[in-house]
CSV table of C-alpha atoms and ligand atoms in Angstrom, one decimal:
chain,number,residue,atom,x,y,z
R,266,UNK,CA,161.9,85.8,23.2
R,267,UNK,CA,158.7,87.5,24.2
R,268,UNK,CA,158.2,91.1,25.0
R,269,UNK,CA,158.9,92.2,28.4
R,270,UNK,CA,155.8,94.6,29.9
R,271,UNK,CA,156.3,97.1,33.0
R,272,UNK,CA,154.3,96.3,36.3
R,273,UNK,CA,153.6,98.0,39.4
R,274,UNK,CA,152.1,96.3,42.3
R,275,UNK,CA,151.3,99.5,44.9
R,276,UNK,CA,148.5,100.7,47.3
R,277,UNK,CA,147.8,100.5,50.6
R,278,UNK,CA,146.5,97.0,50.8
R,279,UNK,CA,148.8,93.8,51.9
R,280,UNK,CA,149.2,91.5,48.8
R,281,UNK,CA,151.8,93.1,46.6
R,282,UNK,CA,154.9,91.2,47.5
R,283,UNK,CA,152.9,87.9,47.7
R,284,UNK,CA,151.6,88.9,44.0
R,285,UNK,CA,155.0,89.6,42.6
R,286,UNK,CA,156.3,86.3,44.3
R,287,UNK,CA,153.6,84.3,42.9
R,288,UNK,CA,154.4,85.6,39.6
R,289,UNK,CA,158.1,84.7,39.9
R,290,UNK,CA,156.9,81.6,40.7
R,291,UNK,CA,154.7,81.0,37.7
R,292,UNK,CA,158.1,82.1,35.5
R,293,UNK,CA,160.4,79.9,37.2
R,294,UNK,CA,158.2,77.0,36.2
R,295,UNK,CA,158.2,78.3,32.4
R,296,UNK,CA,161.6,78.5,32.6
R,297,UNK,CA,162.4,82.2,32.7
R,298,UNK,CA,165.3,83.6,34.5
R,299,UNK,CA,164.4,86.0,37.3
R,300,UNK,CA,166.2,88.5,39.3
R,301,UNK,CA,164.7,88.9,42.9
R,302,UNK,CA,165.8,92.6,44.4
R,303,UNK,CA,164.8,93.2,47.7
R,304,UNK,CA,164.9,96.5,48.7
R,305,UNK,CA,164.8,98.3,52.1
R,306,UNK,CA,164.7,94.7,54.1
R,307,UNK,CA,166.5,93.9,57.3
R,308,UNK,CA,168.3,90.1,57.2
R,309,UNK,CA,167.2,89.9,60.4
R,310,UNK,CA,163.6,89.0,59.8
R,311,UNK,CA,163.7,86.8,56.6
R,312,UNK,CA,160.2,86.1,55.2
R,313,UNK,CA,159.0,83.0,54.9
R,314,UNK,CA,159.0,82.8,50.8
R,315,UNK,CA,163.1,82.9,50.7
R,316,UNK,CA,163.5,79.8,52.9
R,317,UNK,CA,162.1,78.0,49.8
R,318,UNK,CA,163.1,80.0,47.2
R,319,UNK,CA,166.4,80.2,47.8
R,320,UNK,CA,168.3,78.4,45.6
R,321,UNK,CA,166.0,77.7,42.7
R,322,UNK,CA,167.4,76.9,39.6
R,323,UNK,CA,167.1,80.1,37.3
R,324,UNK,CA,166.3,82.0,40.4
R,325,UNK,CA,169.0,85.2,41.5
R,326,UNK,CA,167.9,86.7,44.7
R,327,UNK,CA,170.1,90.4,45.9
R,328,UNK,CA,168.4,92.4,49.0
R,329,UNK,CA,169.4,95.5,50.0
R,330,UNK,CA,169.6,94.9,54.3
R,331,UNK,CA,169.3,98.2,55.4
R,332,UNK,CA,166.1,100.0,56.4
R,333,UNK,CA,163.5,97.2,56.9
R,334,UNK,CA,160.9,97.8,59.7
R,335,UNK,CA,162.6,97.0,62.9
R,336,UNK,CA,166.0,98.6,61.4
R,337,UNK,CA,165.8,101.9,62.7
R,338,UNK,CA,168.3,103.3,60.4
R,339,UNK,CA,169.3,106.8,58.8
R,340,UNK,CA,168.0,107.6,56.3
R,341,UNK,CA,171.8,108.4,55.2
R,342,UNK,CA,172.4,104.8,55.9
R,343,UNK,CA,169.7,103.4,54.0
R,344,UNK,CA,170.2,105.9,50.7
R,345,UNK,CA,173.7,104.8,50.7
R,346,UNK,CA,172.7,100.7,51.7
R,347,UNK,CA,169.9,101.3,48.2
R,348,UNK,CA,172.9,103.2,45.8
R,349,UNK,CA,175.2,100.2,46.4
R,350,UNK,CA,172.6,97.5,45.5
R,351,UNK,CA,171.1,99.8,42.6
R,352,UNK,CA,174.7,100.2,41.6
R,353,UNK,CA,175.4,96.3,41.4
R,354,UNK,CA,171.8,95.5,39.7
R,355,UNK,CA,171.5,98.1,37.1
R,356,UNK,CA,174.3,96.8,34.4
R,357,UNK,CA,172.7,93.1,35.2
R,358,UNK,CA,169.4,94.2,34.3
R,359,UNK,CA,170.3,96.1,31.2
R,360,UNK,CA,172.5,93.3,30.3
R,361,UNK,CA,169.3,91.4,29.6
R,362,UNK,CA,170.2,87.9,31.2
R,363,UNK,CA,166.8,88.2,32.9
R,364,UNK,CA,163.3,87.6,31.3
R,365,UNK,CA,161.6,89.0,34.7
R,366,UNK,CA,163.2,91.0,37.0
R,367,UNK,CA,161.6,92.0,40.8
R,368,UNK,CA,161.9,95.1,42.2
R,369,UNK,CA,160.5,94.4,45.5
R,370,UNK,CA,159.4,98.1,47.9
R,371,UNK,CA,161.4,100.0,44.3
R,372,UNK,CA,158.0,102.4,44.4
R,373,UNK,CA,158.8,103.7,48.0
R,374,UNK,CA,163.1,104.1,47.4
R,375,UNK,CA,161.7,106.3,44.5
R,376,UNK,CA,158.7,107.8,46.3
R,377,UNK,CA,160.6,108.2,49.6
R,378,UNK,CA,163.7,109.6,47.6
R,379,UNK,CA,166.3,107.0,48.9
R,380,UNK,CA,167.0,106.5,45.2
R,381,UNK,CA,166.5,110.2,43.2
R,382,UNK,CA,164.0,109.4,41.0
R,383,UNK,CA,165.4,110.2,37.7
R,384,UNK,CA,167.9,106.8,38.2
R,385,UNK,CA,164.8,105.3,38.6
R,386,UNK,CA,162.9,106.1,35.7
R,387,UNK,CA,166.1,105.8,33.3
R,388,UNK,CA,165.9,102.3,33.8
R,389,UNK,CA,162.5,102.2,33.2
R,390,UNK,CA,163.2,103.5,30.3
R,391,UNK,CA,166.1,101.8,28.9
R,392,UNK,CA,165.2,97.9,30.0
R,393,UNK,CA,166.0,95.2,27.5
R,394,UNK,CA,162.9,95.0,25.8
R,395,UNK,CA,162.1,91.4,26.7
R,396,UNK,CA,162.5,91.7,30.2
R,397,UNK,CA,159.3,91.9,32.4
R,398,UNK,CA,159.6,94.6,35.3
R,399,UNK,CA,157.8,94.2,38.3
R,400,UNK,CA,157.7,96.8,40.9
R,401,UNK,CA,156.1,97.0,44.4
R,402,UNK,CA,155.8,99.0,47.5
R,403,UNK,CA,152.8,101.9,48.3
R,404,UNK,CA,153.1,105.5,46.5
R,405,UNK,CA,154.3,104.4,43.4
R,406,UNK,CA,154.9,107.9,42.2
R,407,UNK,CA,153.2,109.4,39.3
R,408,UNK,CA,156.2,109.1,36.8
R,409,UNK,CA,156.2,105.3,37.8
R,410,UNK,CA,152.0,104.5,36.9
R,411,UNK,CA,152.4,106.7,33.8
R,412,UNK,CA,155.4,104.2,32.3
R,413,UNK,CA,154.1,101.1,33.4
R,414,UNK,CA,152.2,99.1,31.1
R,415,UNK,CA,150.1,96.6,34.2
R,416,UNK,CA,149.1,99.0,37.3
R,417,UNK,CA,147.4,96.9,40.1
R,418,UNK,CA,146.1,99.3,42.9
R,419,UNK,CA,145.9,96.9,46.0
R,420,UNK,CA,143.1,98.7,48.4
R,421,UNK,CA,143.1,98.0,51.9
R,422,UNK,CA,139.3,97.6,52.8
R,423,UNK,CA,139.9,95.8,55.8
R,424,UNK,CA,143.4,94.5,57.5
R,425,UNK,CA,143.2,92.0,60.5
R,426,UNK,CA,146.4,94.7,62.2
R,427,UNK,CA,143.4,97.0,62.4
R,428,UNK,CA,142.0,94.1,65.3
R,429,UNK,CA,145.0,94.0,67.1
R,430,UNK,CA,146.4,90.5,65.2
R,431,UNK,CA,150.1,91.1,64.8
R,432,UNK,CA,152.1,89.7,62.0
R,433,UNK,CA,151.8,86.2,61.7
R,434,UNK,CA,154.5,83.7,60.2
R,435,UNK,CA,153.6,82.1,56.9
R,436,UNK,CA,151.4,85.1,56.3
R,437,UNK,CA,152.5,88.5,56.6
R,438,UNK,CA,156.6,87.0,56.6
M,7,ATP,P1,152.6,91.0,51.5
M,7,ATP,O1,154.1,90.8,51.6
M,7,ATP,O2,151.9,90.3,52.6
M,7,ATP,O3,152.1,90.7,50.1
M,7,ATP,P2,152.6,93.8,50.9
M,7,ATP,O4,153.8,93.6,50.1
M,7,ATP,O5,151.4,94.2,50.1
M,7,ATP,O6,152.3,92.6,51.8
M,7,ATP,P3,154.0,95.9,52.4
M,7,ATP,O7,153.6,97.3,52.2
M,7,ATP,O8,155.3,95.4,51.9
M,7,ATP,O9,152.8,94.9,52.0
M,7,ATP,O10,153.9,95.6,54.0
M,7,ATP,C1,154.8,94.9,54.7
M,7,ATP,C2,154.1,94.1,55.9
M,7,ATP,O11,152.9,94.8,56.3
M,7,ATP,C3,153.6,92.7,55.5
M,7,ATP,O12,153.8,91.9,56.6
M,7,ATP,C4,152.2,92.9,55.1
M,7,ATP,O13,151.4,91.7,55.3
M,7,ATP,C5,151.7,94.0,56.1
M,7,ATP,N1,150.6,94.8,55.6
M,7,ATP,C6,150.3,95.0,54.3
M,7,ATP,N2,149.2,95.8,54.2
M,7,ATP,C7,148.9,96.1,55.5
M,7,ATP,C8,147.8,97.0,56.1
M,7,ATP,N3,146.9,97.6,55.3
M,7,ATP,N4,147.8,97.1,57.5
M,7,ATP,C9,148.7,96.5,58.2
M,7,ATP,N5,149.7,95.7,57.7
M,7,ATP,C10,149.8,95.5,56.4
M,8,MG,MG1,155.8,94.2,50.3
């Protein structure tokens, strides 16, 4: 078994779920079991990637439903929708049965408080040491960058949503 490192895919720029799904990817096809956590996405609007994904072999995909873009929610509804997923994920991560594990938007539940940010961190902290954690979302907070091992800062120099083009299937979902 081969050391598992800490990532954090964050910044402004688009690309840092498509990273972390491209990486899952590349582990599926060496044969590494991955956990897929989606956090703060509605069912609603399910993004292109999971209509292929779903179902893999070695592949476990969990999303938390509550407080994606269109959701609209409380943000009472979606600290309580990200404790119950948190609370199911946790032992299974710690258990080690995964060799990568996705954390998809985890930097904004901590940055945006929806999680306090001490849970966070303590699973940082006490991760099987082979497992790779991968975390994305803008404003990874500071406690976040200083325990990750990787830290890609995605820039957004130019977006085509600055021209008016509106989310397009296949690319933005
Ligand atoms: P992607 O899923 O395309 O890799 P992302 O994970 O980096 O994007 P998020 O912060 O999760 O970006 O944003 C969610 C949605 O907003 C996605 O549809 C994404 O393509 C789009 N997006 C990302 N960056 C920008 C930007 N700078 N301006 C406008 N829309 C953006
Ligand atoms: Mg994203």
């Amino acid at each position: 078994m081969q050391q598992g490192l800490i990532q954090v895919y964050t910044g402004p720029g688009k690309g840092k779920t498509t990273a972390a799904t491209g990486l899952l990817v590349r582990a599926l096809g060496q044969e590494l079991k991955v956990l897929l956590v989606r956090f703060l996405k509605s069912e609603s609007l399910p993004s292109g990637e999971l209509n292929i994904l779903q179902g893999l072999p070695g592949l476990e995909i969990i999303t938390a439903g509550v407080g994606g873009v269109e959701g609209r929610k409380r943000p009472e509804q979606i600290r309580q929708n990200v404790a119950e997923t948190f609370a199911m994920v946790r032992p299974k991560i710690l258990a080690g049965d995964y060799d990568l594990v996705v954390l998809d938007e985890f930097n904004v539940v901590l940055g945006n408080g929806y999680l306090p940010l001490t849970d966070g961190l303590e699973l940082l902290d006490q991760r099987p040491a082979t497992t790779e954690l991968v975390l994305t979302g803008r404003n990874a907070p500071q406690e976040v960058i200083e325990r990750a091992d990787l830290v890609s800062m995605i820039q957004a120099e130019k977006h085509p949503f600055e021209q008016g083009i509106l989310a397009r299937a296949g690319i933005e979902y």
